Amino acid sequence: MKQSNTVKNSNIFFWVSFISHEVTVEPQSRASHLLHAGFGFSFSSSCGFLNILQAEESYQKQICQGTSLVVQWLREGIKVVLPIFWGKIISYVENYDPANSAALHEAYGYAAGLSACVLVWSVLHHVYFYHIQRVGMRLRVAVCRMIYRKSLRLSSSAMGKTTTGQIVNLLSNDVNRFDQVTMFLHYLWVGPLQAVAVTALLWMEIGMSCLAGMAVLIILLLLQSCVGNLFSSLRSKTAALTDDRIRTMSEIITGIRTVKMNAWEKSFIDLITRLRRKEISKILKSSYLRGLNLTSFFAVSKIMIFVTFITNELLDNLITGSQVFVVVMLFEALRFSSTLYFPMAIEKVSEAVVSIRRIKNFLLLDEIPQLYLQLPSDGERTVDVQNFTAFWDEESETPTLQGLSFTVRPGELLAVVGPVGAGKSSLLRALLGELPPSQGKVSVHGRIAYVSQQPWVFRGTVRSNILFGKKDEQDRFEKVIRACALEEVMTLDNGTRCHINQRMAGLLLLDSRVQPFSARASRLAHISISATYSHNLHLKVTGLARRFLPETVLKQDTLFNLCSSFLISFLFFLIIFGMIYISTNFKLSY
């Protein structure tokens, strides 16, 4: 497929393409080409931000777009045609003439058409919502992947403009708006068009009296536009409050040790409660507006019918039973599309626009520039820095690095020495491309190995942390051990097979309320202690605990010491009870 060279940096989402396209993607291609294959977009990250290229539509996608629109058009058109068939059948019953065989056959035709319309509508209704929900799901998954890829490419300056809580909120709340908006988006044009068609049919049935009822509908639509603006405003405020709450919770969890040591739990609980209360207040207002929309669904159609018939009576127009039935059915046809789905479409679109704006702002954050490593052509230079100046904060007047120039040749060892905060780590970040230059240039030839100031160690063995998923080659592994001066690792228990970062205590002090164990409790204690601390701890158990712990647990290297005050109270109770029992028996014997 040919791709257009037009770059769309701000207009990320094109709703018509999102809703109308439906294509088949192979399972192995869905993860990496979902937006491109399903919606006509592709990724390009060669610039400092995510570029979205609009591709030309293929013949298959054009067919899918037309099919989606035709299905929706037929589905809603059938709802308008059904009252006409019902009116013809009722009119035949009102003017029944046994001798008129032509009218009988005509009534049979109307009944057959009515049955066919109901059958077709039932099929189209479920097929339409099935495919439209698939489109929303695919869109949500694609946007989640975009956010995930973007989060791995954020520059250091961009990371200061966002938080982990905001990213989590985008992935958990904002992307879910696409599932909802796709279900009702078509009703933004279906509702008004269907209202125009119903008005024309009502004019043919009862004349200008129908305009009174349609005036009620127009007033409702104007009110819904105002409600949509309120939904958009409340969604923006709710999202901001949710970001603040999640960011605060993340900071509390990160510093939970300090919070516990200083007994700040109550203060932070109050802080989170206040943030959550503000968030809930906005959610409640949105719920009230949503309830108002549902109220209009149940009440407006009845009001429209009432106003129409009152106006018809004031104009002294005669109306038959079949006309009454047709008018009621036509207004009922508008009940879902104009008084339920249309307001919901305004609500969901208003919320989705806010989510789109938030996602777009995140996707347009600066990325780490792609570092193109070059092989040394002359073998004279590996790193070449010329008049380098850079800022971590673009608004700051003091540069982080200023006027640096140096060259590192192959085989040289360069040590950067300076006080804390002098910019040593920033210099390494500049060589990695994470600190973009505001002046000068940095040229790096060959491959780079970076050892960060704070090592990242995952739970596992020493060997798995060194290999990091690569193939285990013993000769190369030993060379790495010697090159990194890690020979002392071999002195650990199990050598390089020793588990690290498990936070396993070397000594267990259990000062809980140790009560006489039942058989089930003894088994649980045996499983937990022997499975967790079988290789680490040494055991000394008090006499009372020794009576109730199984021998298999007592043989483990575990310390079970310092019985609690409950045991002392229990022993004291036994002594007092024994003294009373002995004294009582002594008195009875005399």
Coordinates of C-alpha atoms in Angstrom, one line a residue:
M1 CA 0.0 0.0 0.0
K2 CA 1.3 3.4 -0.9
Q3 CA 1.6 5.9 2.0
S4 CA 1.1 9.6 1.9
N5 CA 4.0 11.8 3.0
T6 CA 1.7 14.2 4.8
V7 CA 2.6 14.3 8.5
K8 CA -0.2 14.8 11.0
N9 CA 1.2 15.9 14.4
S10 CA -1.8 17.4 16.1
N11 CA -4.8 15.9 14.3
I12 CA -4.2 12.5 15.7
F13 CA -7.7 11.1 15.5
F14 CA -10.0 11.1 12.5
W15 CA -13.4 9.9 13.8
V16 CA -14.9 8.9 10.5
S17 CA -12.0 6.6 9.7
F18 CA -12.2 5.1 13.2
I19 CA -15.8 4.2 13.1
S20 CA -16.2 3.2 9.5
H21 CA -13.1 1.0 8.9
E22 CA -13.3 -2.7 9.6
V23 CA -10.8 -5.0 8.1
T24 CA -9.3 -8.4 8.8
V25 CA -5.8 -8.5 10.3
E26 CA -3.7 -11.5 10.7
P27 CA -3.1 -12.5 14.4
Q28 CA 0.6 -12.1 14.1
S29 CA 0.2 -8.6 12.7
R30 CA -2.4 -7.2 15.0
A31 CA 0.0 -6.1 17.7
S32 CA 2.4 -4.1 15.6
H33 CA 0.2 -2.9 12.8
L34 CA -3.2 -2.4 14.4
L35 CA -3.6 1.3 13.7
H36 CA -2.0 1.1 10.3
A37 CA -4.0 -1.9 9.0
G38 CA -7.3 -1.2 10.8
F39 CA -7.5 2.6 10.6
G40 CA -5.1 3.7 7.9
F41 CA -2.3 5.0 10.2
S42 CA 1.4 4.0 10.7
F43 CA 4.1 5.0 13.1
S44 CA 7.2 6.9 12.6
S45 CA 9.4 7.8 15.5
S46 CA 12.4 9.2 13.7
C47 CA 11.5 12.7 15.0
G48 CA 11.4 13.8 18.6
F49 CA 7.7 13.0 18.9
L50 CA 5.2 10.5 17.5
N51 CA 4.3 11.1 14.0
I52 CA 1.1 9.7 12.5
L53 CA 1.0 9.3 8.8
Q54 CA -2.4 9.2 7.0
A55 CA -2.3 6.5 4.4
E56 CA -4.5 6.2 1.3
E57 CA -7.5 4.0 1.7
S58 CA -7.6 0.7 -0.1
Y59 CA -10.6 -0.6 -2.0
Q60 CA -11.4 -3.0 0.8
K61 CA -11.5 -0.3 3.4
Q62 CA -13.8 1.8 1.2
I63 CA -16.2 -1.1 0.9
C64 CA -16.1 -1.6 4.7
Q65 CA -16.8 2.1 5.2
G66 CA -19.8 2.0 2.9
T67 CA -21.1 -1.1 4.5
S68 CA -21.0 0.4 8.0
L69 CA -22.9 3.5 6.9
V70 CA -25.5 1.5 4.9
V71 CA -26.2 -0.9 7.8
Q72 CA -26.8 2.1 10.1
W73 CA -28.9 3.8 7.5
L74 CA -31.1 0.7 6.9
R75 CA -31.4 0.0 10.6
E76 CA -32.8 3.4 11.5
G77 CA -34.8 3.7 8.3
I78 CA -36.7 0.5 9.1
K79 CA -37.7 2.0 12.4
V80 CA -39.3 4.9 10.5
V81 CA -41.0 2.6 8.0
L82 CA -42.6 0.3 10.6
P83 CA -45.3 2.7 11.8
I84 CA -46.4 3.3 8.2
F85 CA -47.1 -0.5 7.7
W86 CA -48.9 -0.6 11.1
G87 CA -51.0 2.4 10.0
K88 CA -52.0 0.7 6.7
I89 CA -53.0 -2.5 8.5
I90 CA -55.1 -0.6 11.1
S91 CA -56.7 1.5 8.3
Y92 CA -57.7 -1.7 6.5
V93 CA -59.3 -3.0 9.7
E94 CA -61.2 0.3 10.2
N95 CA -62.5 0.2 6.6
Y96 CA -63.0 -3.5 6.4
D97 CA -65.0 -4.6 3.4
P98 CA -65.4 -8.4 2.9
A99 CA -66.2 -7.9 -0.8
N100 CA -63.0 -6.0 -1.5
S101 CA -60.4 -8.7 -2.3
A102 CA -57.9 -6.2 -3.6
A103 CA -57.8 -4.5 -0.2
L104 CA -57.3 -7.9 1.5
H105 CA -54.3 -8.7 -0.7
E106 CA -52.9 -5.3 -0.1
A107 CA -53.2 -5.9 3.7
Y108 CA -51.4 -9.2 3.3
G109 CA -48.6 -7.3 1.5
Y110 CA -48.4 -4.8 4.3
A111 CA -48.2 -7.6 6.9
A112 CA -45.5 -9.4 4.9
G113 CA -43.5 -6.2 4.6
L114 CA -43.9 -5.6 8.4
S115 CA -42.6 -9.0 9.2
A116 CA -39.7 -8.7 6.8
C117 CA -38.8 -5.3 8.3
V118 CA -38.8 -6.6 11.8
L119 CA -36.7 -9.6 10.8
V120 CA -34.1 -7.5 9.0
W121 CA -34.0 -4.9 11.8
S122 CA -33.3 -7.6 14.4
V123 CA -30.4 -9.0 12.3
L124 CA -28.9 -5.5 11.5
H125 CA -29.2 -4.3 15.1
H126 CA -27.1 -7.0 16.6
V127 CA -24.6 -7.1 13.7
Y128 CA -24.1 -3.4 13.9
F129 CA -23.4 -3.2 17.6
Y130 CA -21.1 -6.3 17.4
H131 CA -18.9 -4.7 14.8
I132 CA -19.0 -1.2 16.3
Q133 CA -17.9 -2.6 19.6
R134 CA -15.1 -4.4 17.9
V135 CA -13.9 -1.2 16.4
G136 CA -14.0 0.5 19.8
M137 CA -12.0 -2.4 21.3
R138 CA -9.4 -2.3 18.5
L139 CA -9.1 1.4 18.9
R140 CA -8.6 1.1 22.7
V141 CA -5.9 -1.6 22.3
A142 CA -4.1 0.4 19.6
V143 CA -4.1 3.6 21.7
C144 CA -2.8 1.6 24.7
R145 CA 0.0 0.3 22.6
M146 CA 0.8 3.9 21.5
I147 CA 0.9 5.1 25.1
Y148 CA 3.1 2.1 26.2
R149 CA 5.6 2.7 23.4
K150 CA 5.6 6.4 24.1
S151 CA 6.3 5.9 27.8
L152 CA 9.5 3.9 26.9
R153 CA 10.8 6.7 24.8
L154 CA 10.2 9.8 26.9
S155 CA 13.1 12.1 27.4
S156 CA 14.3 13.2 30.8
S157 CA 12.8 16.6 30.4
A158 CA 9.4 15.1 29.3
M159 CA 9.4 12.7 32.3
G160 CA 9.4 15.8 34.5
K161 CA 6.1 16.9 32.8
T162 CA 4.3 13.7 33.5
T163 CA 4.0 11.1 36.3
T164 CA 3.4 7.4 36.6
G165 CA 0.0 8.1 38.0
Q166 CA -1.0 10.1 34.9
I167 CA 0.2 7.3 32.6
V168 CA -1.8 4.7 34.7
N169 CA -4.9 7.0 34.5
L170 CA -4.5 7.2 30.7
L171 CA -4.3 3.4 30.4
S172 CA -7.1 2.7 32.9
N173 CA -9.7 5.5 32.4
D174 CA -9.1 7.6 29.3
V175 CA -8.7 4.8 26.7
N176 CA -12.0 3.2 27.9
R177 CA -13.9 6.2 26.5
F178 CA -13.2 4.8 23.0
D179 CA -15.2 1.7 23.8
Q180 CA -18.2 3.8 24.8
V181 CA -18.1 6.6 22.2
T182 CA -18.0 4.3 19.2
M183 CA -21.3 2.8 20.2
F184 CA -23.2 6.1 20.1
L185 CA -21.2 8.3 17.7
H186 CA -23.4 7.6 14.7
Y187 CA -26.4 8.9 16.5
L188 CA -25.0 12.4 16.2
W189 CA -26.2 12.4 12.5
V190 CA -28.8 9.7 12.8
G191 CA -30.9 11.5 15.4
P192 CA -31.3 14.8 13.4
L193 CA -31.9 13.0 10.1
Q194 CA -34.4 10.7 11.6
A195 CA -36.2 13.7 13.2
V196 CA -36.5 15.3 9.8
A197 CA -37.9 12.2 8.2
V198 CA -40.4 11.7 11.0
T199 CA -41.5 15.3 10.7
A200 CA -42.2 14.8 7.0
L201 CA -44.3 11.7 7.7
L202 CA -46.2 13.4 10.5
W203 CA -47.0 16.4 8.3
M204 CA -48.5 14.0 5.8
E205 CA -50.6 12.4 8.5
I206 CA -51.9 15.3 10.7
G207 CA -50.6 18.5 9.0
M208 CA -48.9 21.4 10.8
S209 CA -49.9 20.1 14.3
C210 CA -46.8 18.0 14.3
L211 CA -44.6 21.1 14.5
A212 CA -45.6 21.7 18.1
G213 CA -44.3 18.3 19.1
M214 CA -41.1 18.7 17.1
A215 CA -40.6 22.1 18.8
V216 CA -40.3 20.2 22.1
L217 CA -37.6 18.0 20.5
I218 CA -35.7 20.9 19.2
I219 CA -35.7 22.5 22.7
L220 CA -34.4 19.2 24.1
L221 CA -31.6 19.1 21.6
L222 CA -30.5 22.6 22.4
L223 CA -30.4 21.7 26.1
Q224 CA -28.4 18.6 25.3
S225 CA -25.7 20.7 23.7
C226 CA -25.4 22.7 26.9
V227 CA -25.3 19.5 28.9
G228 CA -22.5 18.2 26.6
N229 CA -20.4 21.2 27.5
L230 CA -20.9 20.6 31.2
F231 CA -19.9 16.9 30.7
S232 CA -16.7 18.0 29.0
S233 CA -15.8 20.5 31.8
L234 CA -16.6 18.0 34.5
R235 CA -14.5 15.3 32.8
S236 CA -11.5 17.6 32.5
K237 CA -11.7 18.4 36.2
T238 CA -12.3 14.8 37.2
A239 CA -9.3 13.6 35.2
A240 CA -7.0 16.3 36.8
L241 CA -8.2 15.3 40.3
T242 CA -7.7 11.6 39.5
D243 CA -4.1 12.3 38.3
D244 CA -3.4 14.2 41.6
R245 CA -4.8 11.3 43.7
I246 CA -2.9 8.6 41.9
R247 CA 0.3 10.6 42.0
T248 CA 0.0 11.2 45.7
M249 CA -0.7 7.6 46.3
S250 CA 2.4 6.6 44.3
E251 CA 4.5 9.0 46.3
I252 CA 3.1 7.6 49.6
I253 CA 3.8 4.0 48.6
T254 CA 7.3 4.9 47.5
G255 CA 8.0 6.6 50.9
I256 CA 5.9 4.3 53.0
R257 CA 8.9 3.5 55.2
T258 CA 9.4 7.1 56.1
V259 CA 5.6 7.5 56.7
K260 CA 5.6 4.5 59.1
M261 CA 8.7 5.6 61.0
N262 CA 7.3 9.1 61.6
A263 CA 3.7 7.9 62.3
W264 CA 2.3 10.1 59.5
E265 CA -0.4 7.6 58.6
K266 CA -3.3 9.8 59.8
S267 CA -2.1 12.9 58.0
F268 CA -1.7 11.1 54.7
I269 CA -5.0 9.3 55.1
D270 CA -6.6 12.7 55.5
L271 CA -4.8 14.0 52.5
I272 CA -6.0 11.1 50.3
T273 CA -9.5 11.4 51.7
R274 CA -9.7 15.1 50.8
L275 CA -8.5 14.4 47.2
R276 CA -10.9 11.5 46.8
R277 CA -13.8 13.6 48.2
K278 CA -13.1 16.3 45.6
E279 CA -13.0 13.7 42.8
I280 CA -16.2 12.1 44.0
S281 CA -18.0 15.5 44.0
K282 CA -17.2 15.9 40.3
I283 CA -18.3 12.3 39.6
L284 CA -21.6 12.9 41.4
K285 CA -22.3 16.0 39.3
S286 CA -21.7 14.0 36.2
S287 CA -24.1 11.3 37.5
Y288 CA -26.8 13.9 38.1
L289 CA -26.5 15.2 34.5
R290 CA -26.6 11.6 33.3
G291 CA -29.7 11.0 35.3
L292 CA -31.2 14.1 33.7
N293 CA -30.6 12.6 30.3
L294 CA -32.3 9.4 31.3
T295 CA -35.3 11.4 32.6
S296 CA -35.7 13.0 29.2
F297 CA -35.8 9.5 27.6
F298 CA -38.8 8.5 29.7
A299 CA -40.7 11.8 29.6
V300 CA -40.0 13.7 26.4
S301 CA -41.8 11.4 24.0
K302 CA -44.9 11.5 26.1
I303 CA -44.7 15.3 26.3
M304 CA -44.3 15.5 22.5
I305 CA -47.4 13.3 21.9
F306 CA -49.4 15.3 24.4
V307 CA -48.4 18.7 22.9
T308 CA -49.1 17.4 19.3
F309 CA -52.6 16.2 20.1
I310 CA -53.5 19.3 22.1
T311 CA -52.4 21.5 19.2
N312 CA -54.4 19.3 16.8
E313 CA -57.5 19.7 18.9
L314 CA -57.0 23.5 19.2
L315 CA -56.8 23.7 15.4
D316 CA -60.1 21.7 15.1
N317 CA -58.6 19.0 13.0
L318 CA -60.2 15.6 12.8
I319 CA -58.0 12.5 13.5
T320 CA -58.7 8.8 13.0
G321 CA -57.6 5.9 15.0
S322 CA -55.0 4.8 12.4
Q323 CA -53.6 8.3 12.4
V324 CA -53.3 8.3 16.2
F325 CA -51.5 5.0 16.1
V326 CA -49.1 6.2 13.4
V327 CA -48.3 9.4 15.2
V328 CA -47.6 7.6 18.5
M329 CA -45.4 5.0 16.7
L330 CA -43.4 7.7 14.9
F331 CA -42.8 9.5 18.1
E332 CA -41.7 6.2 19.7
A333 CA -39.3 5.7 16.9
L334 CA -37.7 9.0 17.8
R335 CA -37.6 8.0 21.5
F336 CA -34.4 6.0 21.3
S337 CA -32.5 7.8 18.6
S338 CA -33.2 11.4 19.6
T339 CA -34.0 11.3 23.4
L340 CA -31.7 8.5 24.5
Y341 CA -28.9 7.7 22.1
F342 CA -28.4 11.3 20.9
P343 CA -27.9 12.7 24.4
M344 CA -25.6 9.7 25.3
A345 CA -23.6 10.4 22.1
I346 CA -23.1 14.0 23.2
E347 CA -22.1 12.9 26.6
K348 CA -19.6 10.3 25.4
V349 CA -18.2 12.5 22.7
S350 CA -17.7 15.3 25.2
E351 CA -15.8 12.9 27.5
A352 CA -13.9 11.4 24.7
V353 CA -12.7 14.8 23.4
V354 CA -11.2 15.5 26.8
S355 CA -9.5 12.1 26.8
I356 CA -8.2 12.6 23.3
R357 CA -6.7 15.9 24.3
R358 CA -5.0 14.3 27.3
I359 CA -3.6 11.4 25.2
K360 CA -2.5 13.8 22.5
N361 CA -0.6 16.0 24.9
F362 CA 1.1 12.9 26.3
L363 CA 2.0 11.5 22.8
L364 CA 3.5 14.9 21.8
L365 CA 5.9 15.0 24.6
D366 CA 9.6 15.0 23.7
E367 CA 11.3 11.7 23.0
I368 CA 14.8 10.6 23.4
P369 CA 16.4 11.3 20.0
Q370 CA 17.4 8.2 18.2
L371 CA 21.2 7.8 18.5
Y372 CA 22.8 6.7 15.3
L373 CA 26.1 5.0 16.2
Q374 CA 28.8 5.2 13.6
L375 CA 31.7 2.9 13.1
P376 CA 35.0 4.7 13.5
S377 CA 36.2 5.4 10.0
D378 CA 39.8 6.5 10.8
G379 CA 40.1 4.8 14.1
E380 CA 41.2 8.1 15.8
R381 CA 38.0 9.1 17.6
T382 CA 35.4 7.2 19.7
V383 CA 33.7 10.2 21.4
D384 CA 33.9 13.7 20.1
V385 CA 32.2 16.6 22.0
Q386 CA 32.5 20.1 20.7
N387 CA 31.3 23.2 22.6
F388 CA 28.4 21.3 24.2
T389 CA 25.8 23.2 26.2
A390 CA 22.6 21.7 27.5
F391 CA 19.7 22.4 29.9
W392 CA 17.6 19.9 31.8
D393 CA 14.9 22.6 32.3
E394 CA 14.4 24.7 29.2
E395 CA 13.0 27.5 31.3
S396 CA 16.1 27.6 33.5
E397 CA 18.7 30.3 32.9
T398 CA 21.6 28.3 34.3
P399 CA 22.7 25.5 31.9
T400 CA 23.4 22.0 33.3
L401 CA 26.5 21.7 31.1
Q402 CA 28.2 24.6 29.3
G403 CA 31.0 24.8 26.8
L404 CA 32.3 21.3 27.1
S405 CA 34.8 20.1 24.5
F406 CA 36.8 16.9 24.6
T407 CA 37.8 13.9 22.5
V408 CA 38.2 10.3 23.6
R409 CA 40.3 8.0 21.4
P410 CA 40.2 4.2 21.2
G411 CA 42.0 2.6 24.1
E412 CA 41.9 5.6 26.4
L413 CA 40.5 5.7 29.9
L414 CA 38.8 8.9 30.8
A415 CA 37.8 9.7 34.4
V416 CA 35.4 12.6 35.1
V417 CA 36.0 14.0 38.6
G418 CA 33.9 16.6 40.4
P419 CA 31.7 17.4 43.4
V420 CA 28.1 16.3 43.9
G421 CA 25.9 18.1 41.5
A422 CA 28.7 19.1 39.1
G423 CA 27.1 17.4 36.2
K424 CA 29.0 14.1 35.9
S425 CA 25.9 12.0 35.4
S426 CA 24.4 14.6 33.1
L427 CA 27.5 14.3 30.9
L428 CA 26.9 10.5 30.6
R429 CA 23.3 11.2 29.8
A430 CA 24.4 13.6 27.1
L431 CA 26.5 10.9 25.5
L432 CA 23.6 8.5 25.6
G433 CA 21.4 11.1 23.9
E434 CA 19.0 11.6 26.8
L435 CA 20.2 15.2 27.4
P436 CA 19.7 17.0 24.0
P437 CA 22.2 19.8 23.3
S438 CA 21.0 23.4 23.0
Q439 CA 24.4 24.3 21.5
G440 CA 27.3 22.3 20.1
K441 CA 27.3 18.6 19.0
V442 CA 28.1 15.1 20.3
S443 CA 29.5 12.4 18.1
V444 CA 29.7 8.8 19.4
H445 CA 31.2 6.0 17.3
G446 CA 30.9 2.3 18.1
R447 CA 28.8 0.5 20.7
I448 CA 28.0 1.9 24.2
A449 CA 27.9 0.1 27.5
Y450 CA 26.3 2.1 30.3
V451 CA 26.5 1.4 34.0
S452 CA 24.1 3.6 35.9
Q453 CA 24.6 5.1 39.3
Q454 CA 21.7 3.2 40.8
P455 CA 21.9 -0.4 39.7
W456 CA 18.7 -2.1 38.6
V457 CA 18.6 -5.6 40.1
F458 CA 15.6 -7.9 39.7
R459 CA 14.6 -10.8 41.8
G460 CA 16.5 -13.9 40.7
T461 CA 20.0 -15.4 40.7
V462 CA 23.2 -13.5 40.2
R463 CA 23.7 -15.4 36.9
S464 CA 20.2 -14.4 35.6
N465 CA 20.9 -10.7 36.4
I466 CA 24.1 -10.8 34.5
L467 CA 22.8 -12.7 31.5
F468 CA 19.5 -10.8 31.4
G469 CA 17.8 -13.3 29.2
K470 CA 20.7 -13.9 26.8
K471 CA 22.1 -17.3 26.0
D472 CA 24.3 -18.8 28.8
E473 CA 27.9 -19.1 27.4
Q474 CA 30.2 -20.2 30.2
D475 CA 33.4 -18.9 28.7
R476 CA 32.0 -15.4 28.0
F477 CA 30.3 -15.4 31.4
E478 CA 33.6 -16.0 33.2
K479 CA 35.2 -13.2 31.2
V480 CA 32.5 -10.8 32.2
I481 CA 33.0 -11.8 35.9
R482 CA 36.7 -11.1 35.7
A483 CA 36.3 -7.9 33.7
C484 CA 33.8 -6.6 36.3
A485 CA 36.0 -7.7 39.3
L486 CA 33.1 -9.9 40.6
E487 CA 35.2 -12.9 41.6
E488 CA 33.9 -12.5 45.2
V489 CA 30.5 -13.6 43.9
M490 CA 31.8 -17.1 43.7
T491 CA 32.2 -17.1 47.5
L492 CA 28.5 -16.7 48.0
D493 CA 26.2 -19.6 48.8
N494 CA 25.6 -21.5 45.6
G495 CA 28.0 -19.1 43.8
T496 CA 26.3 -17.4 40.8
R497 CA 23.2 -19.5 41.5
C498 CA 22.6 -17.5 44.7
H499 CA 19.3 -15.7 44.8
I500 CA 19.4 -11.9 45.4
N501 CA 16.9 -9.1 45.9
Q502 CA 14.5 -11.4 47.7
R503 CA 14.6 -9.4 51.0
M504 CA 15.1 -12.6 52.9
A505 CA 15.8 -12.0 56.6
G506 CA 18.7 -13.9 58.2
L507 CA 16.9 -13.9 61.5
L508 CA 13.2 -14.3 62.4
L509 CA 12.0 -12.8 65.6
L510 CA 8.4 -13.9 66.1
D511 CA 6.7 -12.0 69.0
S512 CA 3.1 -12.6 68.2
R513 CA 0.3 -14.1 70.2
V514 CA 1.3 -17.8 70.0
Q515 CA -1.8 -19.8 71.0
P516 CA -2.0 -23.6 71.2
F517 CA -2.1 -24.7 67.6
S518 CA -4.8 -27.0 66.3
A519 CA -3.9 -29.7 63.8
R520 CA -4.7 -27.5 60.9
A521 CA -2.9 -24.5 62.3
S522 CA 0.2 -26.7 63.0
R523 CA 0.2 -27.8 59.3
L524 CA -0.1 -24.2 58.1
A525 CA 2.7 -23.1 60.4
H526 CA 4.9 -26.0 59.2
I527 CA 4.3 -25.2 55.5
S528 CA 4.9 -21.5 55.9
I529 CA 8.0 -21.6 58.1
S530 CA 9.7 -24.6 56.5
A531 CA 9.1 -23.4 52.9
T532 CA 10.1 -19.8 53.5
Y533 CA 13.0 -20.0 56.0
S534 CA 14.3 -23.5 55.6
H535 CA 17.7 -22.3 54.3
N536 CA 18.3 -19.1 56.4
L537 CA 17.4 -19.3 60.0
H538 CA 18.3 -21.1 63.3
L539 CA 15.6 -22.1 65.7
K540 CA 15.2 -21.8 69.5
V541 CA 11.7 -22.4 70.8
T542 CA 10.2 -21.9 74.2
G543 CA 8.8 -24.9 76.0
L544 CA 5.2 -24.0 75.6
A545 CA 5.6 -23.5 71.8
R546 CA 7.6 -26.8 71.6
R547 CA 4.6 -28.7 72.9
F548 CA 2.3 -27.5 70.1
L549 CA 4.7 -27.2 67.1
P550 CA 5.3 -30.3 65.1
E551 CA 8.8 -31.9 65.2
T552 CA 9.3 -31.2 61.5
V553 CA 9.0 -27.5 62.2
L554 CA 11.2 -27.7 65.3
K555 CA 14.0 -29.3 63.2
Q556 CA 14.0 -26.2 60.9
D557 CA 16.6 -23.5 61.4
T558 CA 14.2 -21.0 62.7
L559 CA 14.1 -18.7 65.7
F560 CA 10.8 -18.9 67.6
N561 CA 11.6 -16.9 70.7
L562 CA 10.2 -14.2 73.1
C563 CA 6.7 -15.5 73.7
S564 CA 4.2 -12.7 74.2
S565 CA 2.5 -11.4 77.3
F566 CA -0.5 -13.6 76.3
L567 CA 1.5 -16.7 77.2
I568 CA 2.5 -15.2 80.6
S569 CA -1.1 -14.4 81.3
F570 CA -2.1 -17.9 80.3
L571 CA 0.5 -19.4 82.7
F572 CA -0.6 -17.1 85.5
F573 CA -4.2 -18.2 84.9
L574 CA -3.2 -21.8 85.1
I575 CA -1.4 -21.3 88.4
I576 CA -4.3 -19.4 90.0
F577 CA -6.8 -22.0 88.7
G578 CA -4.6 -24.8 90.1
M579 CA -4.3 -23.1 93.5
I580 CA -8.1 -22.7 93.7
Y581 CA -8.7 -26.2 92.6
I582 CA -6.3 -27.6 95.2
S583 CA -7.7 -25.5 98.0
T584 CA -11.3 -26.5 97.1
N585 CA -10.5 -30.2 97.1
F586 CA -8.6 -29.8 100.3
K587 CA -11.6 -28.2 102.0
L588 CA -14.0 -30.9 100.6
S589 CA -11.8 -33.6 102.0
Y590 CA -12.3 -32.2 105.5

